[in-house]
Each structure stands twice: as C-alpha cells, then as structure tokens.
Amino acid sequence: MFSQPMANTLSLAQNLMVLCGHYKGVDERIREHFITREISIGDYVLTGGELATAVICDAVIRLVPGVIGDEQSALGDSFQDGLVAPPEYTRPPEFRGWRVPDVLLSGNHAKIEQWRMEQAIARTKERRPDLLKK
C-alpha cells in the first residue's frame, strides 16, 4: 500500500520506471519477470493505472530536492511524522470575524510548536485514529 514513508524512500532512488496496468492489470509473465515492486494506492478499482501512477509520481517528485521552493516545508506535511497535519492559517489575522488563534500570532516559537503538535494529535484522533495505534 502506498504511503508517505514509501514516497520518502522512492524519492531517494536514482531512477524509477513505472508500469501501470489497464483494465485487468499487467500480463502475469511481465509481472513475474520484470516487476520488482507492486504498489496500490487503495482498496478500489480504477479503469487504468494512469491516475494511480500520477498520484504516486506527484507524492514522490515533490520530495526531490529543488522541486518545491522550501524543501523543509515537506517535512511538516501530513503523515511525515505519522500524524495528520495541524490546521493552517494565512493572512489576514481576522477574516469575517474568524480569528487566527492567538498563540500563532504570539511569536513564541516553542508555544507555537507545542500548539501545532497538540492540534496534529487531536486531528489524527478525530480523522485517522488508526494511525495512533501503530
């Protein structure tokens, strides 16, 4: 099953070749003699492997140095630490009466990181409790 840790590992490869099946899959003779790893993106069926391949490529390519502007930002993405990412806020600090949490405007980086971790754990419990059982 494709996962963020697998994307991390694949992003370190010198080269990758992806063969995606269409309709029922790949001929078994090809699978037996040429395929080194099979990857699934979920327990459902698509018409062809092209969309699944695009998903895998996007997740892997964005981890290659130089692809996204701030390489460090990928380290804070969902699932990098086994948790769902905490909420994100942008400017302005107030929009339609909805405020950014005060802690994020405080400038206290330790408290901000603590808040982000607490939020990530809470979101993971709510949305993906299976991740906390690992």
Coordinates of C-alpha atoms in Angstrom, one line a residue:
M1 CA 0.0 0.0 0.0
F2 CA 1.4 3.4 -1.0
S3 CA 2.3 5.6 2.0
Q4 CA 4.3 8.7 2.9
P5 CA 7.2 6.6 4.1
M6 CA 7.2 4.8 0.8
A7 CA 7.2 8.1 -1.1
N8 CA 10.1 9.2 1.1
T9 CA 12.1 6.0 0.1
L10 CA 11.2 6.3 -3.6
S11 CA 12.3 9.9 -3.7
L12 CA 15.8 8.8 -2.9
A13 CA 16.1 6.5 -5.9
Q14 CA 18.3 7.4 -8.8
N15 CA 15.6 6.4 -11.3
L16 CA 12.2 4.8 -11.3
M17 CA 10.2 3.1 -14.0
V18 CA 6.5 2.7 -13.5
L19 CA 4.4 0.2 -15.5
C20 CA 0.7 0.8 -15.0
G21 CA -1.8 -1.7 -15.9
H22 CA -5.0 -1.0 -17.8
Y23 CA -8.4 -2.7 -17.4
K24 CA -7.4 -6.0 -15.7
G25 CA -3.8 -5.2 -15.0
V26 CA -0.4 -6.4 -16.3
D27 CA 0.3 -9.7 -18.0
E28 CA 1.4 -12.2 -15.4
R29 CA 4.6 -13.1 -17.4
I30 CA 5.7 -9.4 -17.2
R31 CA 4.8 -9.3 -13.5
E32 CA 6.8 -12.4 -12.8
H33 CA 9.9 -11.4 -14.7
F34 CA 10.2 -7.6 -14.7
I35 CA 8.2 -6.2 -11.8
T36 CA 10.2 -5.6 -8.7
R37 CA 7.5 -3.9 -6.6
E38 CA 3.8 -3.6 -6.9
I39 CA 2.1 -0.6 -5.3
S40 CA -1.5 0.1 -4.6
I41 CA -3.0 3.4 -3.7
G42 CA -6.1 2.0 -2.2
D43 CA -8.7 -0.7 -2.0
Y44 CA -10.7 0.2 -5.0
V45 CA -10.6 -0.3 -8.8
L46 CA -9.8 2.2 -11.4
T47 CA -10.2 1.8 -15.2
G48 CA -6.4 2.1 -15.6
G49 CA -3.3 2.6 -13.6
E50 CA -2.6 6.1 -15.1
L51 CA -4.3 8.0 -12.3
A52 CA -2.7 5.9 -9.6
T53 CA 0.7 6.5 -11.3
A54 CA 0.1 10.2 -11.3
V55 CA -0.7 10.2 -7.6
I56 CA 2.5 8.3 -6.8
C57 CA 4.6 10.4 -9.1
D58 CA 3.3 13.6 -7.5
A59 CA 3.9 12.4 -4.0
V60 CA 7.4 11.3 -4.8
I61 CA 8.5 14.2 -7.1
R62 CA 7.6 16.9 -4.5
L63 CA 10.2 15.3 -2.2
V64 CA 13.0 15.6 -4.6
P65 CA 15.3 18.5 -3.6
G66 CA 14.6 21.6 -5.7
V67 CA 11.1 20.7 -6.8
I68 CA 9.2 22.7 -4.2
G69 CA 10.5 26.1 -3.1
D70 CA 11.0 25.4 0.6
E71 CA 12.4 21.9 0.9
Q72 CA 11.9 22.0 4.7
S73 CA 8.2 22.6 4.3
A74 CA 7.7 19.0 3.1
L75 CA 8.9 17.8 6.5
G76 CA 5.9 19.3 8.1
D77 CA 3.4 17.7 5.8
S78 CA 0.7 15.2 7.0
F79 CA 2.0 11.7 7.6
Q80 CA 5.7 12.7 7.7
D81 CA 5.6 12.1 11.4
G82 CA 2.7 9.7 11.4
L83 CA 0.1 12.4 12.2
V84 CA -2.4 14.4 10.2
A85 CA -1.1 18.0 9.8
P86 CA -2.4 20.7 12.1
P87 CA -4.6 23.5 10.9
E88 CA -3.0 26.1 8.6
Y89 CA -3.8 29.8 8.8
T90 CA -2.8 32.6 6.4
R91 CA -3.2 36.4 6.5
P92 CA -5.2 38.4 7.4
P93 CA -5.3 37.6 11.1
E94 CA -9.1 38.1 11.0
F95 CA -11.4 37.3 8.2
R96 CA -15.2 37.7 8.5
G97 CA -14.8 37.7 12.3
W98 CA -12.9 34.4 12.3
R99 CA -9.6 34.9 14.0
V100 CA -6.3 33.1 13.8
P101 CA -5.5 31.5 17.2
D102 CA -3.7 34.0 19.4
V103 CA -0.8 31.6 20.0
L104 CA 0.1 31.7 16.3
L105 CA 0.4 35.4 16.5
S106 CA 2.4 35.4 19.7
G107 CA 5.9 35.0 18.2
N108 CA 6.7 32.4 20.8
H109 CA 8.0 29.6 18.6
A110 CA 8.1 27.0 21.4
K111 CA 4.4 27.5 22.2
I112 CA 3.5 27.6 18.5
E113 CA 5.2 24.2 18.0
Q114 CA 3.5 22.8 21.1
W115 CA 0.2 24.0 19.8
R116 CA 0.8 22.6 16.4
M117 CA 1.7 19.2 17.9
E118 CA -1.4 19.2 20.1
Q119 CA -3.6 20.1 17.1
A120 CA -2.0 17.4 14.9
I121 CA -2.6 14.7 17.6
A122 CA -6.2 15.9 18.1
R123 CA -6.9 15.9 14.3
T124 CA -5.3 12.5 14.0
K125 CA -7.5 11.1 16.8
E126 CA -10.6 12.6 15.1
R127 CA -9.8 11.8 11.4
R128 CA -7.4 8.9 11.4
P129 CA -7.3 7.1 14.8
D130 CA -5.8 4.1 13.1
L131 CA -2.5 6.0 12.7
L132 CA -2.2 6.3 16.5
K133 CA -2.5 2.5 17.0
K134 CA 0.8 2.0 15.2

